Amino acid sequence: MKCTNCGTQNTDDAKHCRRCGAVLPLAADVTQPAFPGDLNRTQPLNSEADATATRPLKDSSGTQLPVVKPIDKDATRPLPRAKMFIEPLPERAILSNDQYKIGSLIDETPMLNTYTAISRRAMVECQNCGWTRNQFGDQHCKNCGTSLANLEPHFPLFRVKETIAPDAIAPERKIAEMNLQHAGVLLPIETFNDTVFGTRRSYVVLPEPSPFTGIQLPSPPESTDVVNWGLQLADALAFLHKHNIALGAADLEHISIGGHTARWFNFDAAHVNDSSSRGAKQYTDDVVNLAAGLFTLLTGRSYSPKVQVSPPGLSDTFQQVFTGRITTAAQLADQLRDAIQEIRRPNSYDLRVGRLSDVGQMRQINEDSLLTLEAGLVHRSISSPIGLYVVADGMGGQTAGDAASGLAVDTLAQQAAESLMLPTLKTTPTQVDIDAWLRAAIAQANTAVYQQRTAADNNMGTTLVMAVVANGEAHVAHLGDSRAYVINETGIKQITIDHSLVQRLIDTKQLTPEEAKTYPQRNVIYKNLGDRPTVEPDIQRVALQPGDRLLLCSDGLSGYVDDQKIHQIVVTAHSPQEACRKLIDAANANGGPDNITVILIQLETLQ
């Protein structure tokens, strides 16, 4: 049959035109108005010919029935729809310059229709920033400029909201006009107007959410998944609040969940504020509502401070939210990151350690000292070792430097045996405040070296970098320019900042890192063990994941082997001890002008 809209010939059983998608006359020869595939073109739903045309009808035996004359069209009126409802679009209608094809009507309320839709154009999602609006054939992402080469096209699904009252979708239209993108939010994509059935209608297009929401999950979620979802959603809220958007309904019904990904969707309750200050309470309400939803997912009940969740730090996070100490999405996100690190720490692990010290190529005596002291207890098949690791680089000449570093490690070993290791070697270990222990132990070592320096009337002293590894964390303390690094397959990160003159000059932009390597006073340090009666070390915590390596070293290594070479040696070595040997070989190959000491600790999960 022939399409009355575009004239294309179609098969007799076709219901829609193969070219324009218009509705074709039914097979029963009952004429129906054609709906144009392009909504930018309109035509009357009933023409004069439609109103007067009659056709002979036949019954099932083939006998021709009497012709029924049409009733005067002026005396008839179509049955009215329910008050305030608008005529929905038919399936396969095309919107926005051939961009979207309407699927089914999924919701119909007064003044608002909601449909499924599919893109008629192939799109490409950027792997760098997640921008979904790149068309197939674009060479680079429109949002971040990343190459789109070799990415597969897809035809994404959408939801389309339609109304004759633009205020009904005003927040979503405003957000669409802001042209924002975030991986944790299914943000409105586009808004436009069109004339349909002679009526001006407004539209907003949104990404299709996953079938599962926070209140409709296929199975009870794992706590790790819930905390990860919470972090994604908190980061997304921080993004929205930064752009003065309050979600207004940050609850489980507005969370789209697919696998390990959670995203906000549905902005019908959102508020777009003129400034961040005007929405302060709305933003705090979003944070509280998100926390309430996460607590429900974890426990199956409403928040109560009497109900504890795991890990313990997460209970404190919820309490801070509901008592008003956490008020921003960024603060909540930071707390959830800490909770994830706590969850990921292995219950049962082992520490593989390499250690080596070398005099170097130009010194007569080795003034460095090192200490490794480990204790391990396996209870109920769970191994939780604790280790103390120290590198001390002595100063003051061969009669004083080696004495200072040796005295320091002796004192630290004694303190560790008495007050650090023994309390942990129990099936119900005594909790030790490790950071406080580090300060106390370093104070004892400093006193010992300072008293010896005073008695000998010399300038003996020592740098110090030390770490206590326990419960999957490294507590790192340092004085001077001996360093600590965390190394894994992805890279190397220096976690200590030298207490040295050149580091201060770098920090104040008077020297570049390259210039510092050859600066005449590069060995001048302003903080060490034994120089003064009291000393304050820098202390920090580092969460270690399986496969991470913690490297402690004197400047005999870090001053003569660059970070990238250190990383390459460590990750390719077959063992921590082999890595230590190769690191010292590399320093000696570059002249070895100083003593070289390294300790490498690798965290390994026990299956």
Coordinates of C-alpha atoms in Angstrom, one line a residue:
M1 CA 0.0 0.0 0.0
K2 CA 1.1 3.6 -0.6
C3 CA 2.0 5.9 2.2
T4 CA -0.2 9.0 2.3
N5 CA 2.6 11.0 3.9
C6 CA 5.6 10.5 1.6
G7 CA 4.2 8.4 -1.2
T8 CA 6.4 5.4 -0.7
Q9 CA 5.0 2.0 -1.7
N10 CA 4.9 -0.5 1.2
T11 CA 3.8 -4.2 1.5
D12 CA 0.2 -4.9 2.3
D13 CA 1.0 -6.2 5.8
A14 CA 3.0 -3.1 6.8
K15 CA 1.7 -1.0 9.7
H16 CA 4.2 1.8 9.3
C17 CA 5.9 3.3 6.3
R18 CA 9.4 1.8 5.7
R19 CA 10.8 5.2 4.7
C20 CA 9.2 7.8 7.1
G21 CA 7.6 5.7 9.8
A22 CA 4.1 7.1 9.3
V23 CA 1.1 5.0 10.3
L24 CA -0.4 3.2 7.3
P25 CA -4.1 2.5 6.7
L26 CA -5.2 -0.7 8.5
A27 CA -5.5 -4.0 6.6
A28 CA -9.3 -4.0 7.3
D29 CA -9.7 -1.1 4.9
V30 CA -10.7 1.2 7.7
T31 CA -9.0 4.5 7.0
Q32 CA -7.0 6.2 9.7
P33 CA -5.2 9.5 9.7
A34 CA -1.5 9.3 8.9
F35 CA 0.9 10.6 11.6
P36 CA 4.0 12.2 10.0
G37 CA 7.3 10.7 10.9
D38 CA 8.8 14.1 11.2
L39 CA 7.0 16.1 14.0
N40 CA 8.3 19.3 12.6
R41 CA 5.7 18.8 9.8
T42 CA 2.1 18.8 10.8
Q43 CA -1.1 18.0 8.9
P44 CA -4.8 17.7 9.9
L45 CA -5.7 14.4 11.4
N46 CA -8.9 14.2 9.3
S47 CA -9.2 15.4 5.8
E48 CA -12.4 16.1 3.8
A49 CA -11.8 12.9 1.8
D50 CA -11.5 10.8 5.0
A51 CA -14.8 12.2 6.3
T52 CA -16.9 11.3 3.2
A53 CA -15.3 8.2 1.9
T54 CA -17.3 5.0 2.0
R55 CA -16.3 1.5 1.0
P56 CA -18.5 -1.6 0.5
L57 CA -18.1 -4.1 3.3
K58 CA -18.5 -7.9 3.2
D59 CA -19.3 -10.4 5.8
S60 CA -17.4 -13.6 6.4
S61 CA -19.3 -15.5 3.6
G62 CA -18.4 -12.8 1.0
T63 CA -21.9 -11.4 0.8
Q64 CA -21.8 -7.7 0.2
L65 CA -23.4 -5.6 3.0
P66 CA -25.4 -2.4 2.5
V67 CA -23.4 0.7 2.3
V68 CA -23.5 2.8 5.4
K69 CA -23.7 6.5 4.7
P70 CA -21.5 8.6 6.8
I71 CA -23.0 10.8 9.5
D72 CA -22.6 14.5 9.0
K73 CA -19.1 15.3 10.3
D74 CA -20.2 18.6 11.7
A75 CA -22.6 16.7 14.0
T76 CA -19.9 14.5 15.5
R77 CA -17.1 15.1 17.9
P78 CA -14.3 12.8 19.0
L79 CA -14.6 11.4 22.5
P80 CA -12.7 13.8 24.9
R81 CA -9.6 12.5 26.7
A82 CA -9.4 12.8 30.5
K83 CA -9.3 16.4 31.6
M84 CA -5.8 18.0 31.3
F85 CA -4.2 14.9 29.6
I86 CA -2.4 15.5 26.3
E87 CA -2.5 13.3 23.3
P88 CA 0.5 10.9 23.4
L89 CA 2.8 10.4 20.4
P90 CA 2.6 7.1 18.5
E91 CA 5.4 4.6 18.5
R92 CA 8.2 5.3 16.0
A93 CA 7.5 9.0 15.9
I94 CA 10.7 11.0 15.2
L95 CA 11.9 13.9 17.3
S96 CA 14.6 16.6 17.2
N97 CA 15.7 16.5 13.6
D98 CA 15.7 12.7 13.3
Q99 CA 17.8 12.3 16.5
Y100 CA 15.3 10.2 18.6
K101 CA 12.7 7.6 17.7
I102 CA 9.9 7.2 20.2
G103 CA 9.4 3.7 21.7
S104 CA 6.6 3.2 24.2
L105 CA 4.6 5.4 26.5
I106 CA 5.7 4.5 30.0
D107 CA 3.9 7.1 32.1
E108 CA 1.0 9.4 31.5
T109 CA 0.0 12.1 34.0
P110 CA -1.9 15.4 33.6
M111 CA 0.2 17.7 31.5
L112 CA 3.1 15.2 31.2
N113 CA 3.9 12.2 29.1
T114 CA 7.1 10.1 29.5
Y115 CA 8.4 7.8 26.7
T116 CA 11.2 5.4 26.0
A117 CA 13.3 6.4 23.0
I118 CA 16.4 5.3 21.1
S119 CA 19.0 7.3 19.3
R120 CA 18.8 7.1 15.5
R121 CA 22.4 8.2 15.2
A122 CA 25.4 6.1 16.2
M123 CA 27.2 7.5 19.3
V124 CA 30.6 6.9 20.9
E125 CA 31.3 7.2 24.6
C126 CA 34.6 8.7 25.6
Q127 CA 36.7 6.3 27.6
N128 CA 38.5 9.2 29.4
C129 CA 35.7 11.5 30.7
G130 CA 32.6 9.4 30.0
W131 CA 31.1 12.0 27.6
T132 CA 28.3 10.2 25.7
R133 CA 27.4 12.8 23.2
N134 CA 30.1 12.2 20.6
Q135 CA 28.8 11.0 17.3
F136 CA 30.3 8.1 15.5
G137 CA 32.9 9.5 13.1
D138 CA 34.1 12.2 15.5
Q139 CA 37.9 12.0 15.8
H140 CA 38.1 13.5 19.3
C141 CA 35.9 13.8 22.3
K142 CA 33.9 17.1 22.3
N143 CA 34.3 17.4 26.0
C144 CA 37.9 16.6 26.8
G145 CA 39.6 16.2 23.4
T146 CA 40.7 12.5 23.9
S147 CA 41.0 10.5 20.7
L148 CA 38.0 8.3 19.9
A149 CA 39.8 6.1 17.4
N150 CA 38.9 2.4 17.5
L151 CA 35.9 2.8 19.8
E152 CA 32.7 0.9 18.9
P153 CA 29.5 2.9 18.1
H154 CA 26.2 2.3 20.0
F155 CA 22.6 3.5 19.8
P156 CA 21.8 4.6 23.4
L157 CA 18.4 4.5 25.0
F158 CA 16.7 7.5 26.4
R159 CA 13.7 8.7 28.3
V160 CA 11.8 11.6 26.8
K161 CA 9.4 13.9 28.8
E162 CA 6.8 15.8 26.9
T163 CA 4.5 18.6 28.2
I164 CA 2.4 21.6 27.0
A165 CA 3.3 23.4 30.3
P166 CA 7.1 24.1 30.2
D167 CA 7.2 24.8 33.9
A168 CA 6.4 21.1 34.5
I169 CA 10.0 20.2 33.4
A170 CA 11.7 23.5 34.2
P171 CA 14.5 22.2 36.5
E172 CA 15.5 19.5 34.0
R173 CA 15.4 22.0 31.1
K174 CA 17.7 24.3 33.0
I175 CA 20.1 21.5 33.7
A176 CA 20.1 20.4 30.1
E177 CA 20.9 23.9 29.0
M178 CA 24.0 23.9 31.4
N179 CA 25.5 21.1 29.2
L180 CA 27.1 19.2 32.2
Q181 CA 28.6 15.7 32.3
H182 CA 29.6 13.5 35.3
A183 CA 30.0 9.8 35.5
G184 CA 27.9 9.6 38.6
V185 CA 24.8 11.4 37.3
L186 CA 22.4 10.6 34.4
L187 CA 22.0 14.3 33.6
P188 CA 19.4 15.7 31.2
I189 CA 20.9 15.8 27.7
E190 CA 18.8 18.1 25.5
T191 CA 15.7 20.3 25.6
F192 CA 13.6 21.5 22.6
N193 CA 10.1 22.6 21.5
D194 CA 8.0 21.1 18.7
T195 CA 4.5 21.5 17.3
V196 CA 2.4 18.3 17.4
F197 CA -1.3 18.0 16.6
G198 CA -1.3 21.8 16.3
T199 CA -0.1 22.1 19.9
R200 CA 3.2 23.6 21.0
R201 CA 5.0 21.0 23.2
S202 CA 8.2 21.1 25.3
Y203 CA 10.6 18.2 25.6
V204 CA 13.5 17.1 27.7
V205 CA 15.7 14.1 26.9
L206 CA 17.4 12.1 29.6
P207 CA 19.6 8.9 29.6
E208 CA 17.7 5.7 30.3
P209 CA 18.4 4.5 33.8
S210 CA 19.2 0.8 34.7
P211 CA 16.3 -1.4 35.6
F212 CA 17.4 -1.5 39.2
T213 CA 17.1 1.4 41.8
G214 CA 18.1 1.6 45.4
I215 CA 14.8 0.2 46.5
Q216 CA 14.6 -2.5 43.9
L217 CA 17.7 -4.7 43.8
P218 CA 17.9 -8.3 42.6
S219 CA 19.6 -9.4 45.8
P220 CA 20.9 -8.0 49.0
P221 CA 24.0 -5.9 48.2
E222 CA 27.5 -6.6 49.7
S223 CA 28.7 -3.9 52.1
T224 CA 31.7 -3.2 49.8
D225 CA 29.4 -2.5 46.9
V226 CA 27.3 -0.1 49.1
V227 CA 30.3 1.9 50.2
N228 CA 31.6 2.1 46.6
W229 CA 28.1 3.2 45.4
G230 CA 28.1 5.8 48.2
L231 CA 31.4 7.2 47.2
Q232 CA 30.3 7.5 43.5
L233 CA 27.1 9.2 44.6
A234 CA 28.8 11.6 47.1
D235 CA 31.3 12.7 44.4
A236 CA 28.4 13.3 42.0
L237 CA 26.5 15.3 44.6
A238 CA 29.6 17.4 45.2
F239 CA 29.7 18.0 41.4
L240 CA 26.1 19.1 41.3
H241 CA 26.4 21.3 44.4
K242 CA 29.4 23.0 42.8
H243 CA 27.2 23.9 39.9
N244 CA 24.5 25.2 42.3
I245 CA 22.2 22.2 41.7
A246 CA 20.4 20.6 44.7
L247 CA 19.0 17.2 43.9
G248 CA 16.0 17.7 46.2
A249 CA 15.4 13.9 46.4
A250 CA 18.7 12.2 47.1
D251 CA 16.9 9.0 48.1
L252 CA 17.0 5.4 47.1
E253 CA 14.3 5.9 44.5
H254 CA 16.6 8.3 42.6
I255 CA 19.6 6.0 42.4
S256 CA 20.2 3.9 39.2
I257 CA 22.3 0.8 40.0
G258 CA 24.0 -1.4 37.5
G259 CA 26.7 -3.8 38.8
H260 CA 29.4 -1.8 40.5
T261 CA 28.1 1.6 39.3
A262 CA 25.5 3.8 41.0
R263 CA 24.2 7.1 39.5
W264 CA 21.6 9.7 40.3
F265 CA 18.7 10.0 37.9
N266 CA 15.3 11.9 37.8
F267 CA 15.7 15.6 38.4
D268 CA 12.0 16.5 38.7
A269 CA 12.6 17.7 42.3
A270 CA 15.9 19.4 41.6
H271 CA 16.6 23.1 42.4
V272 CA 18.9 25.2 40.3
N273 CA 20.1 28.1 42.6
D274 CA 21.6 31.4 41.7
S275 CA 24.6 30.8 44.0
S276 CA 26.0 28.1 46.2
S277 CA 25.1 30.0 49.4
R278 CA 21.4 30.1 48.5
G279 CA 21.2 26.3 48.4
A280 CA 23.3 25.6 51.5
K281 CA 20.5 23.9 53.5
Q282 CA 19.3 22.0 50.3
Y283 CA 22.8 20.7 49.8
T284 CA 23.1 19.5 53.4
D285 CA 19.7 17.8 53.1
D286 CA 21.0 16.0 50.0
V287 CA 24.0 14.7 52.1
V288 CA 21.8 13.5 55.0
N289 CA 19.3 11.8 52.6
L290 CA 22.2 10.0 50.8
A291 CA 23.6 8.8 54.2
A292 CA 20.2 7.6 55.3
G293 CA 19.8 5.6 52.1
L294 CA 23.3 4.0 52.4
F295 CA 22.6 3.1 56.0
T296 CA 19.3 1.4 54.9
L297 CA 21.1 -0.6 52.2
L298 CA 23.7 -1.7 54.7
T299 CA 21.4 -2.7 57.6
G300 CA 17.9 -2.9 56.2
R301 CA 16.6 -0.3 58.7
S302 CA 16.5 3.4 59.4
Y303 CA 19.5 5.1 61.0
S304 CA 20.1 4.5 64.7
P305 CA 23.3 5.3 66.5
K306 CA 22.9 2.0 68.4
V307 CA 23.2 0.0 65.2
Q308 CA 26.9 -0.5 64.3
V309 CA 28.1 -1.1 60.7
S310 CA 31.4 -2.4 59.4
P311 CA 34.1 -1.2 59.1
P312 CA 34.0 0.7 62.4
G313 CA 35.0 4.0 60.8
L314 CA 31.8 3.9 58.8
S315 CA 29.7 4.0 61.9
D316 CA 31.5 7.2 62.9
T317 CA 30.9 8.6 59.5
F318 CA 27.1 8.1 59.8
Q319 CA 27.2 9.7 63.3
Q320 CA 29.0 12.7 62.0
V321 CA 26.4 13.2 59.2
F322 CA 23.4 12.9 61.5
T323 CA 24.9 15.1 64.2
G324 CA 25.8 17.9 61.7
R325 CA 29.6 17.5 61.8
I326 CA 29.6 16.4 58.1
T327 CA 27.6 18.9 56.1
T328 CA 29.0 18.7 52.5
A329 CA 29.1 16.0 49.9
A330 CA 32.9 16.4 49.5
Q331 CA 33.4 15.7 53.2
L332 CA 31.2 12.6 53.0
A333 CA 33.1 11.4 49.9
D334 CA 36.5 11.7 51.8
Q335 CA 35.1 9.7 54.7
L336 CA 33.8 7.0 52.4
R337 CA 37.2 6.8 50.7
D338 CA 38.8 6.1 54.0
A339 CA 36.1 3.4 54.7
I340 CA 37.0 1.7 51.3
Q341 CA 40.6 1.6 52.2
E342 CA 39.7 0.1 55.6
I343 CA 37.6 -2.6 53.9
R344 CA 40.2 -3.4 51.3
R345 CA 42.9 -4.1 53.9
P346 CA 43.5 -7.9 53.8
N347 CA 42.5 -9.9 56.9
S348 CA 45.4 -12.3 56.4
Y349 CA 48.7 -11.2 54.9
D350 CA 52.4 -11.7 55.0
L351 CA 55.3 -9.3 54.8
R352 CA 58.2 -10.1 52.4
V353 CA 61.3 -8.0 53.3
G354 CA 64.6 -7.3 51.6
R355 CA 67.4 -5.4 53.4
L356 CA 70.9 -4.4 52.4
S357 CA 73.5 -1.7 53.2
D358 CA 76.7 -0.9 51.2
V359 CA 79.6 1.4 51.8
G360 CA 79.6 2.6 48.3
Q361 CA 82.5 3.4 46.0
M362 CA 84.2 6.3 47.7
R363 CA 83.7 6.0 51.5
Q364 CA 86.0 4.1 53.8
I365 CA 83.4 3.3 56.4
N366 CA 79.7 2.7 56.3
E367 CA 77.9 5.3 58.6
D368 CA 74.4 3.9 57.8
S369 CA 72.5 1.5 60.0
L370 CA 69.3 -0.4 59.4
L371 CA 66.9 -2.4 61.6
T372 CA 64.2 -4.8 60.7
L373 CA 62.2 -6.3 63.5
E374 CA 59.1 -8.5 62.8
A375 CA 56.7 -10.5 64.8
G376 CA 53.9 -12.7 63.4
L377 CA 51.0 -14.4 65.1
V378 CA 48.6 -16.7 63.2
H379 CA 45.3 -17.2 65.0
R380 CA 42.2 -18.9 63.5
S381 CA 44.2 -19.1 60.2
I382 CA 44.5 -15.3 60.0
S383 CA 48.1 -14.0 59.8
S384 CA 48.5 -10.4 61.0
P385 CA 52.3 -9.6 61.3
I386 CA 53.7 -6.4 62.6
G387 CA 57.1 -5.0 61.6
L388 CA 59.4 -2.2 62.5
Y389 CA 61.8 -1.0 59.8
V390 CA 64.5 1.7 60.3
V391 CA 67.1 3.3 58.0
A392 CA 69.5 5.7 59.8
D393 CA 72.2 7.7 57.9
G394 CA 74.9 8.8 60.4
M395 CA 76.5 12.2 60.3
G396 CA 79.6 13.7 61.9
G397 CA 82.4 11.7 60.4
Q398 CA 83.5 8.1 60.7
T399 CA 84.0 8.2 64.5
A400 CA 80.7 9.8 65.1
G401 CA 78.2 9.1 62.3
D402 CA 78.3 5.4 62.6
A403 CA 78.0 5.7 66.4
A404 CA 74.9 8.0 66.1
S405 CA 73.1 5.7 63.6
G406 CA 74.0 2.6 65.6
L407 CA 72.8 4.1 68.9
A408 CA 69.6 5.2 67.3
V409 CA 68.6 1.7 66.0
D410 CA 69.7 0.1 69.3
T411 CA 67.4 2.3 71.3
L412 CA 64.5 1.9 68.8
A413 CA 64.9 -1.9 68.9
Q414 CA 64.7 -2.0 72.7
Q415 CA 61.6 0.3 72.7
A416 CA 59.9 -1.9 70.1
A417 CA 60.5 -5.2 71.9
E418 CA 59.2 -3.8 75.2
S419 CA 56.2 -1.7 74.2
L420 CA 55.3 -2.4 70.6
M421 CA 55.8 -6.1 69.7
L422 CA 54.9 -7.9 73.0
P423 CA 51.4 -6.3 73.3
T424 CA 50.5 -7.4 69.8
L425 CA 51.6 -11.1 70.3
K426 CA 48.4 -12.2 71.9
T427 CA 45.3 -13.9 70.5
T428 CA 43.5 -10.8 71.8
P429 CA 46.1 -8.2 71.2
T430 CA 46.4 -5.0 73.2
Q431 CA 45.7 -2.0 71.0
V432 CA 48.8 0.3 70.6
D433 CA 48.6 3.9 69.4
I434 CA 51.3 3.5 66.9
D435 CA 51.7 7.2 66.1
A436 CA 52.1 8.0 69.8
W437 CA 54.6 5.1 70.1
L438 CA 56.6 6.4 67.2
R439 CA 56.9 9.9 68.8
A440 CA 57.9 8.4 72.2
A441 CA 60.4 6.0 70.7
I442 CA 62.0 8.7 68.6
A443 CA 62.2 11.0 71.6
Q444 CA 64.1 8.2 73.5
A445 CA 66.5 7.7 70.6
N446 CA 67.0 11.4 70.2
T447 CA 67.8 11.7 73.9
A448 CA 70.4 8.9 73.7
V449 CA 72.2 10.4 70.7
Y450 CA 72.0 14.0 72.1
Q451 CA 73.5 12.9 75.4
Q452 CA 76.3 11.0 73.6
R453 CA 77.0 14.0 71.4
T454 CA 77.2 16.3 74.4
A455 CA 79.5 13.9 76.3
A456 CA 81.8 13.4 73.3
D457 CA 81.6 17.1 72.4
N458 CA 81.2 16.5 68.7
N459 CA 78.6 17.0 66.0
M460 CA 77.3 13.5 65.7
G461 CA 73.7 13.0 64.5
T462 CA 71.7 10.9 62.1
T463 CA 68.8 11.1 59.7
L464 CA 66.0 8.7 60.3
V465 CA 63.2 7.1 58.3
M466 CA 61.2 4.4 59.9
A467 CA 57.9 2.6 59.5
V468 CA 55.7 0.4 61.6
V469 CA 53.6 -1.9 59.3
A470 CA 50.5 -3.3 61.0
N471 CA 46.9 -4.0 60.0
G472 CA 47.6 -3.3 56.4
E473 CA 48.9 0.2 57.1
A474 CA 52.3 1.8 57.2
H475 CA 52.9 4.4 59.9
V476 CA 55.9 6.3 58.6
A477 CA 58.1 8.8 60.5
H478 CA 61.2 10.6 59.3
L479 CA 63.8 13.3 60.1
G480 CA 66.2 14.6 57.5
D481 CA 66.6 13.4 53.9
S482 CA 66.3 9.7 54.1
R483 CA 63.1 8.8 52.2
A484 CA 60.1 6.5 52.0
Y485 CA 58.4 5.5 48.8
V486 CA 55.3 3.5 47.9
I487 CA 55.8 1.5 44.7
N488 CA 53.4 -0.7 42.8
E489 CA 52.8 -1.7 39.2
T490 CA 51.2 1.6 38.3
G491 CA 54.0 3.9 39.6
I492 CA 56.2 5.2 42.4
K493 CA 55.2 7.9 45.0
Q494 CA 57.5 9.6 47.4
I495 CA 55.7 9.9 50.7
T496 CA 58.2 11.9 52.7
I497 CA 59.4 15.4 52.2
D498 CA 63.1 16.0 52.8
H499 CA 64.1 18.3 55.7
S500 CA 66.8 19.9 53.6
L501 CA 67.9 23.2 52.3
V502 CA 67.4 22.3 48.7
Q503 CA 63.8 21.1 49.4
R504 CA 63.0 24.5 50.9
L505 CA 64.4 26.2 47.9
I506 CA 62.4 24.0 45.6
D507 CA 59.2 24.7 47.7
T508 CA 59.8 28.4 47.4
K509 CA 60.5 28.0 43.6
Q510 CA 64.1 29.3 43.9
L511 CA 65.4 26.0 42.5
T512 CA 64.0 23.4 40.1
P513 CA 64.2 19.7 41.0
E514 CA 66.8 19.3 38.3
E515 CA 68.9 22.2 39.6
A516 CA 68.7 20.8 43.1
K517 CA 70.6 17.7 42.0
T518 CA 73.8 19.7 41.5
Y519 CA 73.3 22.4 44.0
P520 CA 76.6 22.9 46.1
Q521 CA 74.7 22.8 49.5
R522 CA 72.4 19.9 48.6
N523 CA 73.5 17.9 51.6
V524 CA 72.5 20.5 54.2
I525 CA 69.6 19.4 56.4
Y526 CA 67.8 21.3 59.1
K527 CA 66.3 18.5 61.1
N528 CA 68.0 15.3 62.4
L529 CA 68.2 13.0 65.4
G530 CA 70.6 14.2 68.1
D531 CA 71.1 17.8 67.1
R532 CA 68.8 19.3 69.7
P533 CA 67.4 18.1 73.1
T534 CA 63.9 17.6 71.6
V535 CA 62.8 16.9 68.0
E536 CA 59.5 16.6 66.3
P537 CA 59.3 14.0 63.4
D538 CA 56.9 14.1 60.5
I539 CA 54.5 11.1 60.8
Q540 CA 51.9 9.9 58.3
R541 CA 49.8 6.9 57.6
V542 CA 49.7 5.0 54.3
A543 CA 47.2 2.3 53.4
L544 CA 48.9 -0.6 51.7
Q545 CA 47.2 -2.8 49.2
P546 CA 48.3 -6.3 48.2
G547 CA 51.3 -6.0 45.8
D548 CA 52.4 -2.6 47.2
R549 CA 56.0 -2.2 48.2
L550 CA 57.3 0.2 50.8
L551 CA 60.9 1.4 50.2
L552 CA 63.0 3.0 52.9
C553 CA 66.4 4.3 51.8
S554 CA 69.2 6.7 52.6
D555 CA 70.1 9.5 50.2
G556 CA 72.9 7.3 48.9
L557 CA 70.2 5.7 46.7
S558 CA 67.7 8.5 46.2
G559 CA 70.4 11.1 45.4
Y560 CA 72.0 9.1 42.6
V561 CA 69.2 6.9 41.1
D562 CA 66.2 8.6 39.7
D563 CA 62.7 7.6 40.7
Q564 CA 61.7 6.0 37.4
K565 CA 64.8 3.7 37.5
I566 CA 64.0 2.8 41.1
H567 CA 60.5 1.9 40.0
Q568 CA 61.6 -0.2 37.1
I569 CA 64.1 -2.2 39.2
V570 CA 61.6 -2.9 42.0
V571 CA 58.7 -4.1 39.9
T572 CA 60.8 -6.3 37.7
A573 CA 62.8 -8.0 40.5
H574 CA 61.9 -11.5 41.5
S575 CA 62.0 -10.8 45.2
P576 CA 62.5 -7.8 47.6
Q577 CA 66.0 -9.0 48.4
E578 CA 67.0 -9.1 44.7
A579 CA 65.5 -5.6 44.3
C580 CA 67.7 -4.3 47.1
R581 CA 70.8 -5.8 45.5
K582 CA 70.0 -4.3 42.1
L583 CA 69.2 -0.8 43.6
I584 CA 72.6 -0.7 45.3
D585 CA 74.3 -1.9 42.1
A586 CA 72.5 1.0 40.2
A587 CA 73.8 3.6 42.8
N588 CA 77.3 2.2 42.6
A589 CA 77.1 2.2 38.8
N590 CA 76.4 6.0 39.0
G591 CA 79.6 6.6 41.1
G592 CA 78.5 5.4 44.5
P593 CA 79.8 8.5 46.3
D594 CA 77.8 7.8 49.5
N595 CA 76.8 4.9 51.7
I596 CA 73.7 3.2 50.3
T597 CA 71.0 1.5 52.5
V598 CA 67.7 0.1 51.4
I599 CA 64.8 -1.8 53.0
L600 CA 62.0 -3.0 50.8
I601 CA 58.7 -4.4 52.4
Q602 CA 56.2 -6.1 50.1
L603 CA 52.6 -6.8 51.3
E604 CA 51.2 -10.1 50.1
T605 CA 47.8 -11.5 50.7
L606 CA 47.6 -15.1 52.1
Q607 CA 44.9 -17.2 50.4

